């Protein structure tokens, strides 16, 4: 899992060959509680870094998901339509949200690695 | 990620219920609600706690709610000056749902009233309890007065297994009928036990002295059918049961008739018309209210939250969602809201504006999940 980069908003990114897979962290799903609905963007939509890209709804509330890196949405996780609880059970695996063809891989430099994110979360507790 | 549309708890000193340590030791996630540090959920999570309540029985700490004692020889008569419910007609230890109404016919709070021996016991909302007490102390005549029982705790045991669990500790509890209460002993503790709740399930609410709360909680939580449930599950359970949440589904601008609570206005009280707001309320009873609270079922899976705009088939704004979320027992989104009377008929097609997009929904009957009260 050392290939994941994290934003301060608790999104994660995995960059593979110019395409970034985006989801929310284990800490984020734990804070949200039971996820009951995920609203994903249309493929083909362009998102810039920090722009709202998706919405995740728990029993209690709706939360916005921001693109941690800019580019074109090339794929979204259709499995979340039928089974949004994947976000809880496998937040950094089958519970991914969307894939973005990255405009500028340099934007990832602003994100935290696993260890830095763990420190960041520890500071929030 | 950031949560939308939710105010923060603020930084003032929060109060704790007598069961705070129990919640922490169970690993609860605590949030500030009405000035109290309350368990929103335990490690099982809201959906599991909700489902457990419908399948077996759950224990809720609702000690944040106000317990107010009203006394005086003419207590029932005095209280009737402030509520439209039939209080004089309450048999000993009977319980009734009513509202404190304003002169304008709005709802200042909703509450339960028990004729507890020579006194009345009122159970009111946590966020309103201080205002309610002041309102009662100002408004009660005939030498009656009111006081907050702030050294008492309130524990709810809710679910289809509640009666069997309770009978192990209080054999006489089986004879406590729905919407009545009795003074009974539980674990050697003097309690007032009512057959009532806020989940749509059979169950009990147990009022005990604060120092005895932990003892009663320990007895019940260790029963095999029982698990703790927090405010999150309490909210999804009451929403599926079609029950109003003060400050959301009802408030000072909402009348009992608009809210679909006309059933709680006594027949004698309608005839006498001597309660606050009677002019508006009686007029709405005769002519029908301009808007009504209805059940709304969004199509698809996206929940429609409080404040969501409601449109009719012609895309005109006809109302607003007052409570909305996900119903675990329904398996999809559920909501309640106010719509213009012309849009309140069952099966009326509506649209809900969620994040700028109109989404289809329709008016459905309340409750979303059939009540499972103990009515022999």
PDB file of C-alpha atoms in Angstrom, chain A residues 9-11 24 28 30-34 36-37 39 52 55-66 81-82 84, chain B residues 1-6 29 40-41 44-48 231-232 235-236 301-303 305 324-326 328 354-355 359:
ATOM      1  CA  UNK A   9      -9.353  15.904   2.794  1.00  0.00           C
ATOM      2  CA  UNK A  10      -8.810  12.128   3.225  1.00  0.00           C
ATOM      3  CA  UNK A  11      -8.885  11.117  -0.420  1.00  0.00           C
ATOM      4  CA  UNK A  24     -11.360   7.740   0.412  1.00  0.00           C
ATOM      5  CA  UNK A  28     -12.554   8.666   6.297  1.00  0.00           C
ATOM      6  CA  UNK A  30     -14.542   5.063   9.704  1.00  0.00           C
ATOM      7  CA  UNK A  31     -15.583   8.665  10.374  1.00  0.00           C
ATOM      8  CA  UNK A  32     -18.497   8.482   7.926  1.00  0.00           C
ATOM      9  CA  UNK A  33     -19.954   5.227   9.185  1.00  0.00           C
ATOM     10  CA  UNK A  34     -22.223   3.110   6.998  1.00  0.00           C
ATOM     11  CA  UNK A  36     -25.465   4.095   1.729  1.00  0.00           C
ATOM     12  CA  UNK A  37     -24.983   5.983  -1.542  1.00  0.00           C
ATOM     13  CA  UNK A  39     -22.778   9.785  -6.486  1.00  0.00           C
ATOM     14  CA  UNK A  52     -15.794  18.434  -6.061  1.00  0.00           C
ATOM     15  CA  UNK A  55     -20.579  12.781  -3.094  1.00  0.00           C
ATOM     16  CA  UNK A  56     -20.655  10.039  -0.491  1.00  0.00           C
ATOM     17  CA  UNK A  57     -23.681   9.648   1.746  1.00  0.00           C
ATOM     18  CA  UNK A  58     -23.724   7.857   5.063  1.00  0.00           C
ATOM     19  CA  UNK A  59     -26.866   7.222   7.079  1.00  0.00           C
ATOM     20  CA  UNK A  60     -26.212  10.529   8.846  1.00  0.00           C
ATOM     21  CA  UNK A  61     -24.995  12.967   6.227  1.00  0.00           C
ATOM     22  CA  UNK A  62     -23.680  13.783   2.767  1.00  0.00           C
ATOM     23  CA  UNK A  63     -19.986  14.550   2.242  1.00  0.00           C
ATOM     24  CA  UNK A  64     -18.219  15.946  -0.790  1.00  0.00           C
ATOM     25  CA  UNK A  65     -15.252  14.205  -2.354  1.00  0.00           C
ATOM     26  CA  UNK A  66     -12.654  16.449  -4.003  1.00  0.00           C
ATOM     27  CA  UNK A  81     -24.281   1.657  -7.223  1.00  0.00           C
ATOM     28  CA  UNK A  82     -25.428  -1.732  -5.999  1.00  0.00           C
ATOM     29  CA  UNK A  84     -21.996   1.260  -1.586  1.00  0.00           C
TER      30      UNK A  84
ATOM     31  CA  UNK B   1     -13.773  15.074   1.931  1.00  0.00           C
ATOM     32  CA  UNK B   2     -15.964  17.437   3.890  1.00  0.00           C
ATOM     33  CA  UNK B   3     -19.357  17.129   5.404  1.00  0.00           C
ATOM     34  CA  UNK B   4     -21.995  19.466   4.024  1.00  0.00           C
ATOM     35  CA  UNK B   5     -24.951  21.139   5.620  1.00  0.00           C
ATOM     36  CA  UNK B   6     -24.199  20.399   9.234  1.00  0.00           C
ATOM     37  CA  UNK B  29     -18.581   7.710  19.078  1.00  0.00           C
ATOM     38  CA  UNK B  40     -24.284   8.804  18.085  1.00  0.00           C
ATOM     39  CA  UNK B  41     -23.253   5.202  17.490  1.00  0.00           C
ATOM     40  CA  UNK B  44     -21.537  -1.893  15.503  1.00  0.00           C
ATOM     41  CA  UNK B  45     -22.604   1.179  13.497  1.00  0.00           C
ATOM     42  CA  UNK B  46     -25.936   2.869  12.841  1.00  0.00           C
ATOM     43  CA  UNK B  47     -27.288   0.328  10.338  1.00  0.00           C
ATOM     44  CA  UNK B  48     -26.458  -2.664  12.566  1.00  0.00           C
ATOM     45  CA  UNK B 231     -28.785   8.646  18.474  1.00  0.00           C
ATOM     46  CA  UNK B 232     -28.029   7.747  14.843  1.00  0.00           C
ATOM     47  CA  UNK B 235     -33.138   8.936  14.227  1.00  0.00           C
ATOM     48  CA  UNK B 236     -33.369   6.386  11.390  1.00  0.00           C
ATOM     49  CA  UNK B 301     -30.858   5.364  -4.032  1.00  0.00           C
ATOM     50  CA  UNK B 302     -29.905   8.993  -3.405  1.00  0.00           C
ATOM     51  CA  UNK B 303     -31.159  10.231  -0.020  1.00  0.00           C
ATOM     52  CA  UNK B 305     -31.875  15.483   3.193  1.00  0.00           C
ATOM     53  CA  UNK B 324     -34.658  12.614   5.117  1.00  0.00           C
ATOM     54  CA  UNK B 325     -32.082   9.915   4.954  1.00  0.00           C
ATOM     55  CA  UNK B 326     -31.593   6.232   4.457  1.00  0.00           C
ATOM     56  CA  UNK B 328     -32.116   0.526   6.740  1.00  0.00           C
ATOM     57  CA  UNK B 354     -30.763  17.143  -4.865  1.00  0.00           C
ATOM     58  CA  UNK B 355     -27.484  18.899  -5.720  1.00  0.00           C
ATOM     59  CA  UNK B 359     -34.964  13.511  -9.016  1.00  0.00           C
TER      60      UNK B 359
END
